[in-house]
Short mmCIF file of C-alpha atoms and ligand atoms in Angstrom, two decimals:
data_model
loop_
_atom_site.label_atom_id
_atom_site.label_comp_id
_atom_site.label_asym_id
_atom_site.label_seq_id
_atom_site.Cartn_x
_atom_site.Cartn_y
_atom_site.Cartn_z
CA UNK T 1173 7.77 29.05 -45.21
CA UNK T 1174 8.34 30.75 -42.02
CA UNK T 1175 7.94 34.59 -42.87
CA UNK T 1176 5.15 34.14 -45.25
CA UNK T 1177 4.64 36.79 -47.74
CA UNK T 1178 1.97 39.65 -47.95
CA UNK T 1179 -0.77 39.45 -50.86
CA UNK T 1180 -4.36 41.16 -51.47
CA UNK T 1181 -7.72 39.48 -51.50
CA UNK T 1182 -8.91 40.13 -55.18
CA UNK T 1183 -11.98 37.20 -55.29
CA UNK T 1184 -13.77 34.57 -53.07
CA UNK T 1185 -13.80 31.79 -55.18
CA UNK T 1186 -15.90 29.26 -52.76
CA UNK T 1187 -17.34 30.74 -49.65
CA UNK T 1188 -18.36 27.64 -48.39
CA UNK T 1189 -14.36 26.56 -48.06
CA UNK T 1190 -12.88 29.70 -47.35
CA UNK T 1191 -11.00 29.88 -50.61
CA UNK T 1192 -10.52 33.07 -52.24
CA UNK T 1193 -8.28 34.25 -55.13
CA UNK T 1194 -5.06 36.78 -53.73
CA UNK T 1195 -2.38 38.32 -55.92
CA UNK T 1196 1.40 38.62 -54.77
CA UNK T 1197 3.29 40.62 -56.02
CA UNK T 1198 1.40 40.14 -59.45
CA UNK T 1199 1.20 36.25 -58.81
CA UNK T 1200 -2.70 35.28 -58.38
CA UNK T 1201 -3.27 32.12 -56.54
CA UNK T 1202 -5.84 30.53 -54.79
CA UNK T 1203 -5.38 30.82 -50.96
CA UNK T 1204 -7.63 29.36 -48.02
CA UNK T 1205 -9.24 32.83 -45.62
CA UNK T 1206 -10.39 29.84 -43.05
CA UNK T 1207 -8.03 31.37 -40.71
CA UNK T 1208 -9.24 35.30 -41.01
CA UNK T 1209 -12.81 35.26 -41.14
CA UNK T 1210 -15.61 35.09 -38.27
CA UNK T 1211 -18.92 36.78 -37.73
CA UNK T 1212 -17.45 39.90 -37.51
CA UNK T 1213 -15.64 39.31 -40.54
CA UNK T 1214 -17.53 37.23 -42.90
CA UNK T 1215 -15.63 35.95 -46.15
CA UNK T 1216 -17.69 38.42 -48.47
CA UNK T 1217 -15.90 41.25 -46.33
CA UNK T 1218 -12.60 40.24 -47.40
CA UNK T 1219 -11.66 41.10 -50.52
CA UNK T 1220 -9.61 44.26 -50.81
CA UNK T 1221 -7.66 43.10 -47.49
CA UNK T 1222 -4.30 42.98 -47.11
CA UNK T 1223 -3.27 39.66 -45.78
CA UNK T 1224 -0.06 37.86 -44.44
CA UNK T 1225 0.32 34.20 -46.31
CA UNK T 1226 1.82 31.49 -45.08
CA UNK T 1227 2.24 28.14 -47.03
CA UNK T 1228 -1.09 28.98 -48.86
CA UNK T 1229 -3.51 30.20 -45.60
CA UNK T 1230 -4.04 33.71 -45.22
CA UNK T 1231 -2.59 33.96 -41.43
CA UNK T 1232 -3.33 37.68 -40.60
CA UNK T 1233 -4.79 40.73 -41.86
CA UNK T 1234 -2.21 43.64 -41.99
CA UNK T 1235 -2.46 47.23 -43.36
CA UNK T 1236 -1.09 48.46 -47.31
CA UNK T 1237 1.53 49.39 -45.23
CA UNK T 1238 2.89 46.47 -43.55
CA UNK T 1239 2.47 44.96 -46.67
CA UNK T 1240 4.69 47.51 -48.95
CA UNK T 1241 7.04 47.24 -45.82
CA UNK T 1242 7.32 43.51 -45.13
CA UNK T 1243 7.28 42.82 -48.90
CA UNK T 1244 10.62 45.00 -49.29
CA UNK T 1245 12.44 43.26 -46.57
CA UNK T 1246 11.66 40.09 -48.14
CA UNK T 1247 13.02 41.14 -50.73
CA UNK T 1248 15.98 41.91 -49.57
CA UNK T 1249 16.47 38.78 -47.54
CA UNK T 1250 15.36 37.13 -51.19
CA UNK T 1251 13.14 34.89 -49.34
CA UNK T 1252 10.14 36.76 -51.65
CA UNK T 1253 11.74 35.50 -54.66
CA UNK T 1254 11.79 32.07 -53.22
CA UNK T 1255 7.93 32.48 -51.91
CA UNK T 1256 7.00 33.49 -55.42
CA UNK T 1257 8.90 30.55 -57.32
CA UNK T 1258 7.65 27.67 -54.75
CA UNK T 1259 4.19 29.17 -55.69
CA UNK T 1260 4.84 29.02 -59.10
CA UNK T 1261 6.37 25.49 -59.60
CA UNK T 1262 4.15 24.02 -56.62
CA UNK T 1263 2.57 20.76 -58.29
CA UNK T 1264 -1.01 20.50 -58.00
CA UNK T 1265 -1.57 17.81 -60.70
CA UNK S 766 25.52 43.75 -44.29
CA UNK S 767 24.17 46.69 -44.29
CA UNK S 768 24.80 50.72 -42.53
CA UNK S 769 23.03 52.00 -40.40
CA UNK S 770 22.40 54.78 -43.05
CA UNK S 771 20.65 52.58 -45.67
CA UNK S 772 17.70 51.12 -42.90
CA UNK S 773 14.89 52.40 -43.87
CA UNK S 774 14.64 54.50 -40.54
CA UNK S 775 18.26 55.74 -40.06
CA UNK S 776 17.16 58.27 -37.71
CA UNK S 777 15.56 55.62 -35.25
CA UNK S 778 17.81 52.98 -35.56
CA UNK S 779 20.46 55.26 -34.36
CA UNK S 780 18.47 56.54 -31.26
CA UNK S 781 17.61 52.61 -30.35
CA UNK S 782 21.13 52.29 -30.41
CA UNK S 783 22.00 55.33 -27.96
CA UNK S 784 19.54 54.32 -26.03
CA UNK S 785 20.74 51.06 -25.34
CA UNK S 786 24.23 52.23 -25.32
CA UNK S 787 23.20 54.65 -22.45
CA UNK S 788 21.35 51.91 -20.76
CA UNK S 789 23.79 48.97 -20.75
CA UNK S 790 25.84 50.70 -17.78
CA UNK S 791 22.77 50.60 -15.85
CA UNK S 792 22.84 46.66 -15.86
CA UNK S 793 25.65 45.08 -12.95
CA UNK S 794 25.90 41.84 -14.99
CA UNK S 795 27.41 43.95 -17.84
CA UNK S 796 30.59 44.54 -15.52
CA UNK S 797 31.14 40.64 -15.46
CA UNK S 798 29.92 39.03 -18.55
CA UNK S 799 28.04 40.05 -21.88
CA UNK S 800 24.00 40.01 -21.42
CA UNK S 801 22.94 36.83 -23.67
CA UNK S 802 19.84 37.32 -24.99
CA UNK S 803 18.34 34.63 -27.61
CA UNK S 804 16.43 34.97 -30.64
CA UNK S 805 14.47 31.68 -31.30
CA UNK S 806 13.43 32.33 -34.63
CA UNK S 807 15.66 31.39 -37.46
CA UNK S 808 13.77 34.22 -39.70
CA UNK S 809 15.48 36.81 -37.10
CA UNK S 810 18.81 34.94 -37.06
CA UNK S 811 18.34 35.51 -40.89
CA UNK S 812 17.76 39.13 -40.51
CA UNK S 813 20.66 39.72 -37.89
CA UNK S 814 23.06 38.74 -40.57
CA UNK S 815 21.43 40.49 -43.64
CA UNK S 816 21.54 43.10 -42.05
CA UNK S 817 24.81 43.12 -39.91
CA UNK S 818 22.94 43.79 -36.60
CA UNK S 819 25.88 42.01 -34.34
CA UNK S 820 28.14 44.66 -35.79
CA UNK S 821 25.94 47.55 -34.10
CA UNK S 822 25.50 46.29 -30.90
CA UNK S 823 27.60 47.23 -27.98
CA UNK S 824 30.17 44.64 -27.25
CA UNK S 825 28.45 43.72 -23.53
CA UNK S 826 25.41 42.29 -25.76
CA UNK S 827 25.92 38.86 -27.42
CA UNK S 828 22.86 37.39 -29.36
CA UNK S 829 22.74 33.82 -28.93
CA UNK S 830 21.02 32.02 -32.45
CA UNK S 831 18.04 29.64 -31.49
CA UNK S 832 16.83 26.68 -32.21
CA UNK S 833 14.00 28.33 -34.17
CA UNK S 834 14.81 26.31 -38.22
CA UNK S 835 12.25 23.97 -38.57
CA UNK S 836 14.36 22.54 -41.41
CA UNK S 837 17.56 22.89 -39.27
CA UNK S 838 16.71 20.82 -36.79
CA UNK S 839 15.23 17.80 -38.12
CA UNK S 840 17.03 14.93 -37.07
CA UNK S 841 18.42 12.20 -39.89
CA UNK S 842 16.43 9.27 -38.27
CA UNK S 843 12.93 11.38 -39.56
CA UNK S 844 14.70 12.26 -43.41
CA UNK S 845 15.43 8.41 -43.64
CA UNK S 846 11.80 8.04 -42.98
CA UNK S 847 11.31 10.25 -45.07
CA UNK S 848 12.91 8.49 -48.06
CA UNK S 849 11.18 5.13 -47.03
CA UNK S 850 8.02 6.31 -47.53
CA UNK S 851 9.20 8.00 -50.88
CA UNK S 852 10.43 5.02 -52.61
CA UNK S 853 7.35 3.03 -51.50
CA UNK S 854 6.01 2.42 -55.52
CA UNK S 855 2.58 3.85 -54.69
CA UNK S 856 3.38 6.73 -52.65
CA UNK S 857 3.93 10.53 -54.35
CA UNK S 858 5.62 12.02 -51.68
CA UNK S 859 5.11 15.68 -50.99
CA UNK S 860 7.68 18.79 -49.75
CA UNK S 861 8.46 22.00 -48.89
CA UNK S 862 11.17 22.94 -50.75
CA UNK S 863 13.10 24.00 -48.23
CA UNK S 864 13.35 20.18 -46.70
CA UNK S 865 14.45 18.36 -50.09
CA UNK S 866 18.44 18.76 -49.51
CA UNK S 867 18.32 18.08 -45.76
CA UNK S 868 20.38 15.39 -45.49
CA UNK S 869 19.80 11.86 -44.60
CA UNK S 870 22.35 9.43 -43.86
CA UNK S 871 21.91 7.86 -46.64
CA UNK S 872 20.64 10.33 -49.21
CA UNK S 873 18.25 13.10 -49.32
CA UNK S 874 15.20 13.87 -50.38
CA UNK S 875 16.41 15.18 -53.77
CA UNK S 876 18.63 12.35 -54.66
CA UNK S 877 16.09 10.01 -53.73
CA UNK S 878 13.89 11.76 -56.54
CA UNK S 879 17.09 11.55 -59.11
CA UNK S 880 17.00 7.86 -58.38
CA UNK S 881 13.26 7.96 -59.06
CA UNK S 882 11.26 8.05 -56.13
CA UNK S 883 8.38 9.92 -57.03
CA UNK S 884 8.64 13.64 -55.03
CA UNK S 885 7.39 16.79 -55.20
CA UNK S 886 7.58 19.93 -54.47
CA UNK S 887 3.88 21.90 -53.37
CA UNK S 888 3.71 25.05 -51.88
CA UNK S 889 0.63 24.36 -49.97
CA UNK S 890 -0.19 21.13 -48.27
CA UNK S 891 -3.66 22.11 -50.26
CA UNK S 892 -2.06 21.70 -53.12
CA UNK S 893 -0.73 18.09 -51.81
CA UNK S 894 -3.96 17.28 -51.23
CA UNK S 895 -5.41 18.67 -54.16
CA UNK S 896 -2.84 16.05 -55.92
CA UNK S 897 -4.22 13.24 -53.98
CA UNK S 898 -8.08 14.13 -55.70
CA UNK S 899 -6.65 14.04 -58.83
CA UNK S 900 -4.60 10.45 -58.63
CA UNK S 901 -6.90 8.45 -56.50
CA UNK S 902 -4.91 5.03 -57.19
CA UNK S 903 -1.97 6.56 -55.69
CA UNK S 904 -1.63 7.44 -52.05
CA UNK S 905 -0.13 11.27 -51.42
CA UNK S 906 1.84 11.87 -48.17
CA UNK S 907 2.75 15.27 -46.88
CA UNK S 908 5.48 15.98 -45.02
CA UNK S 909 4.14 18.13 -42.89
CA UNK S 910 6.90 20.55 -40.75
CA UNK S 911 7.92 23.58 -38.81
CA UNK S 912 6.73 25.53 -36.05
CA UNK S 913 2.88 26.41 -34.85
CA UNK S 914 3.50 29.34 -37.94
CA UNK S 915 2.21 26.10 -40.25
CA UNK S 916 0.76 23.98 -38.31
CA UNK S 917 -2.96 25.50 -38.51
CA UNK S 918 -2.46 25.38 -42.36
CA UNK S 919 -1.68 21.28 -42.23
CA UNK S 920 -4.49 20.83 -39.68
CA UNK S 921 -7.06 22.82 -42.03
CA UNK S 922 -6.04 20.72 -44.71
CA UNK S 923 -6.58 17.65 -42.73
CA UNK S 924 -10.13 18.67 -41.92
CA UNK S 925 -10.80 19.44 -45.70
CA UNK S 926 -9.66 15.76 -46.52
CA UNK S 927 -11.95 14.66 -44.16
CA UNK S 928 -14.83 16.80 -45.48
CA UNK S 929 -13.94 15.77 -48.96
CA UNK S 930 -13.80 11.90 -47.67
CA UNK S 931 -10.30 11.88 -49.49
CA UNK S 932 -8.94 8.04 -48.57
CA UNK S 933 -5.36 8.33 -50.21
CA UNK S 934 -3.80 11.93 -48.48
CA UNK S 935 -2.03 11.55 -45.37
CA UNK S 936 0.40 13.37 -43.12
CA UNK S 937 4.25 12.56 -42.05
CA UNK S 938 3.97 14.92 -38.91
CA UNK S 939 6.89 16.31 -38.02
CA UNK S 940 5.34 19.48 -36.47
CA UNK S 941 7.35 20.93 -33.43
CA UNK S 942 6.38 23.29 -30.64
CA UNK S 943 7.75 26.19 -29.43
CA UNK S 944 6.75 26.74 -25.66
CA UNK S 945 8.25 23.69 -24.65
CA UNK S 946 11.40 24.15 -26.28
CA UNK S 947 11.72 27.81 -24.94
CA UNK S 948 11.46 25.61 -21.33
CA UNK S 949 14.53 22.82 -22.44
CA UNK S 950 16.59 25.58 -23.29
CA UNK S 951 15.97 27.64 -20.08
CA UNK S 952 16.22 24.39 -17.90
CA UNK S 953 19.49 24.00 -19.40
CA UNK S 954 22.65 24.46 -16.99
CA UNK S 955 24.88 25.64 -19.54
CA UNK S 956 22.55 28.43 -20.79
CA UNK S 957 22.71 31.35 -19.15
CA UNK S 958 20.27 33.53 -20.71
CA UNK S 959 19.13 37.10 -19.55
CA UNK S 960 16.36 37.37 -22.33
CA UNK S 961 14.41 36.24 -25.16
CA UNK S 962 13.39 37.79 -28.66
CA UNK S 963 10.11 35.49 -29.13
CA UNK S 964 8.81 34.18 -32.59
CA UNK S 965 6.38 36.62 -34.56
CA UNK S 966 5.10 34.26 -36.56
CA UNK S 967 4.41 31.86 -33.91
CA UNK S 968 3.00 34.20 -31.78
CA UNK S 969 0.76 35.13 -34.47
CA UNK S 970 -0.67 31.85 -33.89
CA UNK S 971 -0.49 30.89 -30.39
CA UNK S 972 -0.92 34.76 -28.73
CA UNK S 973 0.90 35.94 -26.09
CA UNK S 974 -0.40 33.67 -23.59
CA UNK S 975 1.95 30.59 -23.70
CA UNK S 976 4.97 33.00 -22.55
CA UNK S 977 4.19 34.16 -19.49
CA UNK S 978 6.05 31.88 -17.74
CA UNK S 979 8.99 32.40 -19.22
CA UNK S 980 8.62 35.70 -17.64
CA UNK S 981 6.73 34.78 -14.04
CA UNK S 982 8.37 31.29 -13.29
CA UNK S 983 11.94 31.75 -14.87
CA UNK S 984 11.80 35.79 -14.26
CA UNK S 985 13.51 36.09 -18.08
CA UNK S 986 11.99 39.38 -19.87
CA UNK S 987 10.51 37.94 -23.63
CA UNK S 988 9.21 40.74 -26.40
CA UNK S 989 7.43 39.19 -29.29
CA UNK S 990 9.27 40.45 -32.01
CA UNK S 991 8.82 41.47 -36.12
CA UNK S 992 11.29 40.79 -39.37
CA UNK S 993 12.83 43.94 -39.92
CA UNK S 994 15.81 44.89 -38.87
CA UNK S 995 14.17 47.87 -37.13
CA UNK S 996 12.07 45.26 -35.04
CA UNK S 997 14.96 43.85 -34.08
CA UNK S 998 16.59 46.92 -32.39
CA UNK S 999 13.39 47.70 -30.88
CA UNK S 1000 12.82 44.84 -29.19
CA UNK S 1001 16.32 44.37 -28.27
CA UNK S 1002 16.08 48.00 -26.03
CA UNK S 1003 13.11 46.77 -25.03
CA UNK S 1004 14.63 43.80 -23.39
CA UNK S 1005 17.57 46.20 -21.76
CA UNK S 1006 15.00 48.19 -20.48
CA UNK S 1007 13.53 45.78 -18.92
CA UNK S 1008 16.49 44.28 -17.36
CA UNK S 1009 17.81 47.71 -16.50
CA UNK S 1010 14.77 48.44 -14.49
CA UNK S 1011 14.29 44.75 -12.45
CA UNK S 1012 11.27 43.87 -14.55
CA UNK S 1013 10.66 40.76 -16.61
CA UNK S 1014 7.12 40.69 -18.98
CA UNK S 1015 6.05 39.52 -22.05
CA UNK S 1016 6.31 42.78 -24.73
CA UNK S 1017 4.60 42.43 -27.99
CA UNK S 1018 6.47 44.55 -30.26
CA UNK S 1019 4.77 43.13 -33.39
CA UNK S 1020 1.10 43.76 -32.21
CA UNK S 1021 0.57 45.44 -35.97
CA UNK S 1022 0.54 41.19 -36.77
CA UNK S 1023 0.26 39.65 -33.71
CA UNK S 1024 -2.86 39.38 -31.51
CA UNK S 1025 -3.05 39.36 -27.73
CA UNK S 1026 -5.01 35.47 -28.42
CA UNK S 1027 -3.56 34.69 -31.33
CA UNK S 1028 -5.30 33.20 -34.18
CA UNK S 1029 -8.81 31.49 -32.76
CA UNK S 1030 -9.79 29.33 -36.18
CA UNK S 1031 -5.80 27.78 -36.33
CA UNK S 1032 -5.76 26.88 -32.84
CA UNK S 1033 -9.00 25.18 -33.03
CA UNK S 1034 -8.47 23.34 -35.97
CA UNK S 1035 -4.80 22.71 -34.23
CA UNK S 1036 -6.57 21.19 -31.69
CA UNK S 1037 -8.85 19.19 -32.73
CA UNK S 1038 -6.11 17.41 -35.53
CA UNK S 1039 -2.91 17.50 -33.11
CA UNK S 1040 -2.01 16.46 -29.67
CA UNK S 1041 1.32 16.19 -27.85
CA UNK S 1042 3.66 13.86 -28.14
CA UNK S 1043 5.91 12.64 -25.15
CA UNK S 1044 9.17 13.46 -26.64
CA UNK S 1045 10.31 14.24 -30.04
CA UNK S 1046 13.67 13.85 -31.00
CA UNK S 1047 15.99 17.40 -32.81
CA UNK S 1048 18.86 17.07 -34.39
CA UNK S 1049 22.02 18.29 -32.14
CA UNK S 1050 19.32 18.34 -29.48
CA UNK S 1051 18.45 15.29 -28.43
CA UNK S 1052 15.26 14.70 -26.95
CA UNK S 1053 13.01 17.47 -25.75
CA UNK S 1054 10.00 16.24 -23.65
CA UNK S 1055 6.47 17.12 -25.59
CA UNK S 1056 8.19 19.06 -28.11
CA UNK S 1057 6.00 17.80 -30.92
CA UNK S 1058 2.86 16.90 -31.89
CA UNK S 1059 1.13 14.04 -33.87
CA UNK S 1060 -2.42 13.04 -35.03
CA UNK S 1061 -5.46 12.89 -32.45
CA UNK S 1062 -7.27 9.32 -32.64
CA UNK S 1063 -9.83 11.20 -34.44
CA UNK S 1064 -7.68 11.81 -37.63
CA UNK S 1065 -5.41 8.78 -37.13
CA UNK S 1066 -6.76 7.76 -40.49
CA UNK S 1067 -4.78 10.63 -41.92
CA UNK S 1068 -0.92 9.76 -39.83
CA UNK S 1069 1.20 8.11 -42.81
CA UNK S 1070 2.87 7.02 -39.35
CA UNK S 1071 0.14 4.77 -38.95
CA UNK S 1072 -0.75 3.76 -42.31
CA UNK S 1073 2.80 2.94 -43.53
CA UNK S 1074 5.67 0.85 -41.49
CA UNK S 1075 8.47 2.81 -41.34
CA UNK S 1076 12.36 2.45 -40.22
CA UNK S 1077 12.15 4.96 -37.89
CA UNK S 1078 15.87 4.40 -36.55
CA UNK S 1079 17.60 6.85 -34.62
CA UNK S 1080 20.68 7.70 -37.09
CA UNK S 1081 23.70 9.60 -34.98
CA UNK S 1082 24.77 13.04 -36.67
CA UNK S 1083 28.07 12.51 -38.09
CA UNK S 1084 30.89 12.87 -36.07
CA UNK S 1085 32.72 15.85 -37.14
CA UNK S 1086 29.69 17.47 -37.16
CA UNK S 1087 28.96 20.38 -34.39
CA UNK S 1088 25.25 21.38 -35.05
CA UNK S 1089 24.21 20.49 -31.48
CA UNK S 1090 27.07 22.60 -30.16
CA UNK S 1091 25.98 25.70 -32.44
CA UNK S 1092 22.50 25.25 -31.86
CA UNK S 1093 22.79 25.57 -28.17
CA UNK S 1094 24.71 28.35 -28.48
CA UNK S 1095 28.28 26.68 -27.13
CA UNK S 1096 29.87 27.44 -30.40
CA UNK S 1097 29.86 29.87 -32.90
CA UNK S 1098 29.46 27.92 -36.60
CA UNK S 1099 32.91 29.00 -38.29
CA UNK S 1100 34.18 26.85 -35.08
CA UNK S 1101 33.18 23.90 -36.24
CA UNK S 1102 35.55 21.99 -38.20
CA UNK S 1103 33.91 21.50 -41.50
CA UNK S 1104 32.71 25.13 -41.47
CA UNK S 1105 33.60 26.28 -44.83
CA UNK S 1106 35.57 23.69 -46.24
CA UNK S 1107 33.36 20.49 -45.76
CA UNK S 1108 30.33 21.62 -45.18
CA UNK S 1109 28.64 24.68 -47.43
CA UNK S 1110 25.59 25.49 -48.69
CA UNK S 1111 26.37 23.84 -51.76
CA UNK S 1112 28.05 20.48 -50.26
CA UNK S 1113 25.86 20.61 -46.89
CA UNK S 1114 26.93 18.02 -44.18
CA UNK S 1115 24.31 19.25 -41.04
CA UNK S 1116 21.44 20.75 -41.32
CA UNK S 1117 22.16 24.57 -40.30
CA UNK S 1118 23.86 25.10 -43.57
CA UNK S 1119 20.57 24.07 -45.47
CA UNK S 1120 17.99 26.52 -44.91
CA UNK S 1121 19.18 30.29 -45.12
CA UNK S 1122 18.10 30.63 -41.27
CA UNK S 1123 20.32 28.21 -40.30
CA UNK S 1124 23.09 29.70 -38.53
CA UNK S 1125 25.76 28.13 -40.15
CA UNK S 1126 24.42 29.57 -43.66
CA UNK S 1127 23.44 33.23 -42.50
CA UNK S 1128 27.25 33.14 -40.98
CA UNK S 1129 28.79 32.04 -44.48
CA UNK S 1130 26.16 33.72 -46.81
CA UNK S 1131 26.53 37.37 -44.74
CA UNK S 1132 29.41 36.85 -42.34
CA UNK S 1133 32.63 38.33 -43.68
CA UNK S 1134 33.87 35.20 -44.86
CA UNK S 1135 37.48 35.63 -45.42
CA UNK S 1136 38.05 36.88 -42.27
CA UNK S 1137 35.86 34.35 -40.47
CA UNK S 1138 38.02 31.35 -42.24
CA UNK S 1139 41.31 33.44 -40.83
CA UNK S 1140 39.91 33.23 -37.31
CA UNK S 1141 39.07 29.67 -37.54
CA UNK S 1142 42.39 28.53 -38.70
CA UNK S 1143 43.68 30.43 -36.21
CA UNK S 1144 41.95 28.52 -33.68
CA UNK S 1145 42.96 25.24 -35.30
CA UNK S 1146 47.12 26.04 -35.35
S1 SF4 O 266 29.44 23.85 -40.31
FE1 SF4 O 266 28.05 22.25 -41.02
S2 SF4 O 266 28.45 20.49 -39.71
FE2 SF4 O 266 29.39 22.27 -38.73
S3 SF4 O 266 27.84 23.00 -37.30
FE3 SF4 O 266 27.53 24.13 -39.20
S4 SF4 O 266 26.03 22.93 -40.39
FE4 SF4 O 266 26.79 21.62 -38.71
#
């Protein structure tokens, strides 16, 4: 909850609510941008980016990288794995 | 842990090293007393111990384990809450996962879901609200916790309730702040720190700005610091460098993440959902003057506080229990007396063997464990 984990903006799926679609680590998901776009970074410019997640809000745009980097040492802490299963099993319904 | 060797910069790990090896002699405290310098964060206490960082460090450094476990620290009185509002019959009461075995003093979260309280586990608070759309006769609460790192994300979702005119989501707010626990612990007489690794993940948020006075009113240097073990050594000779040369600043060593003014669109939606409280109370803390937040008048429509009655007692930690000492730093975990025998990650009895930054679970998951249960019953006989 506290690291976050890395992930790539593949979509927007509503620009009017920030939400876009962003795989990690092969997991796609819907996360909110709200807190990475502006004027000089409109939503439309955001796919492709390389993004820092936290409890479903993209939090900060990072290079490939940082990503590659960040995503091993989650890893090894095995806080990844339990990123990707709380994703996974989150209830939505 | 881990060698040196197998970082994934050997080569510059090793020079941090001999470079704060060579400056250490340059420090007069040294000659009297270890430098104590804190990381806050319980993602870098978690790293320390991965990745056996203690082991490396010259003796005359001890690294004191913060407060910084936003699951860690909650105190009993707020999980009994917790459970109250679970078991109400129209409530679906919504998690972290990381918060459903902290325990209560009666039962937590978990067990009050075996006995059919109706929780769950989201990733998101989105997706809690998300849940609320879709069963309008129920009422969804969040549990909303943890540092400024989440607290934009539960204050976004707030506004989107409000934008979607959802009537049944609302928020247990349980947020804590950083800054003004940073202060407690400095205005504490029995702390007697000589630096600070800060929060990357908060800073992210909040910028560098709210630190400066650890650095210009309590003259303590501060380097905003990253996860990796590398970050860690980095920031830690930045620190001694400061020290060794009579200067104390706010560093950002994790400016590939963190911005000088922090995240603009999470502070303002921070601020226009949150606002202080007066006190808030942490478990093996006590009370820490405006170390929390609730809900502005605004959203007040949103605080679960407000919409539900609630026990909210103050429950006393058990007694055997030492949290409070380990979390300011007065004892290491394995000497507390359930370390390892009562209280484990599997049979947890406080809350810093939950959550794998607690320091009690980094020290059994990564500590050498056999010969940290020698030394403690050492220290009992
Ligand atoms: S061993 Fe358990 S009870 Fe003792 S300080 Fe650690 S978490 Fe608290």
């Amino acid at each position: 909850m506290c690291l976050g984990i890395p992930g790539q903006v593949v979509e927007i799926i509503d620009a009017a609510k920030h939400l876009a679609k962003v795989e990690i680590s092969g997991v796609r998901r819907q996360i909110s941008l709200a807190c990475i776009v502006s004027d000089s970074h409109p939503i439309e410019s955001c796919v492709g980016d390389w993004v820092l997640v936290h409890v479903g809000f993209a939090m900060s745009v990072i290079n490939e990288d940082e990503a590659r980097k960040t995503l091993e040492l989650l890893m090894e802490l095995g806080e990844a794995q339990k990123e990707l299963e709380a994703m996974q099993s989150s209830e939505q319904n | 842990m881990k060698y040196v060797d197998e970082f994934r910069d050997p080569e510059l790990a090793k020079t941090l090293l001999a470079e704060i090896e060579r400056l250490l002699p340059k420090i007069k405290t040294t000659s009297q007393r270890p430098l104590q310098i804190m990381e806050f964060c319980g993602g870098h206490t978690h790293t320390i111990f991965r990745y056996g960082l203690e082991q490396l460090l010259p003796k005359t450094i001890e690294l004191i384990h913060g407060p910084g476990c936003p699951v860690c620290v909650l105190p009993m009185g707020r999980v009994d809450d917790c459970i109250a509002l679970a078991e109400r019959p129209e409530v679906i009461f919504t998690t972290f996962g990381d918060a459903m075995r902290v325990p209560g003093s009666r039962k937590n979260l978990l067990q009050a879901k075996a006995d059919g309280a109706d929780v769950r586990m989201v990733y998101s608070p989105l997706d809690a609200l998300e849940l609320a759309k879709k069963n309008p006769d129920r009422e969804v609460i969040f549990f909303a916790l943890g540092f400024e790192t989440t607290m934009p994300s539960t204050a976004l979702t707030v506004l989107q309730a409000a934008e979607d005119n959802v009537k049944n989501f609302s928020l247990f707010c349980n947020h804590i702040t950083t800054v003004p626990t940073i202060k407690a612990i400095l205005d504490s007489p029995s702390m007697q720190l000589d630096g600070f690794v800060a929060p990357g993940h908060v800073s992210m948020v909040v910028g560098e700005e709210p630190f400066h006075f650890v650095a210009n009113l309590y003259k303590k240097p501060i380097v905003i610091t990253g996860f990796e073990p590398i970050d860690i050594l980095q920031s830690l000779w930045l620190l001694i460098k400061q020290i060794a040369e009579g200067r104390c600043q706010v560093e950002n060593q994790y400016a590939r993440v963190v911005a000088t003014g922090g995240n603009s669109p999470g502070l303002a939606a921070m601020a226009s959902v949150f606002e202080l409280r007066d006190y808030f109370e942490w478990r093996g803390l006590g009370s820490i003057d405006q170390s929390g937040v609730k809900m502005t008048e605004a959203y007040s429509h949103f605080d679960a506080e407000k919409k539900f009655s609630m026990p909210n007692l103050k429950v006393a930690d058990p007694e055997l229990c030492q949290c409070g000492e380990v979390l300011r730093g007065a004892i290491k975990p394995w000497q507390c007396q359930l370390f390892g025998t009562a209280c484990t990650p599997e049979t947890p009895m406080g809350a810093l063997m939950v959550s794998s930054e607690g320091a009690c679970a980094a020290y059994y998951n990564f500590g050498n464990l056999q010969e940290i249960m020698t030394l403690k019953e050492k220290s009992i006989s």
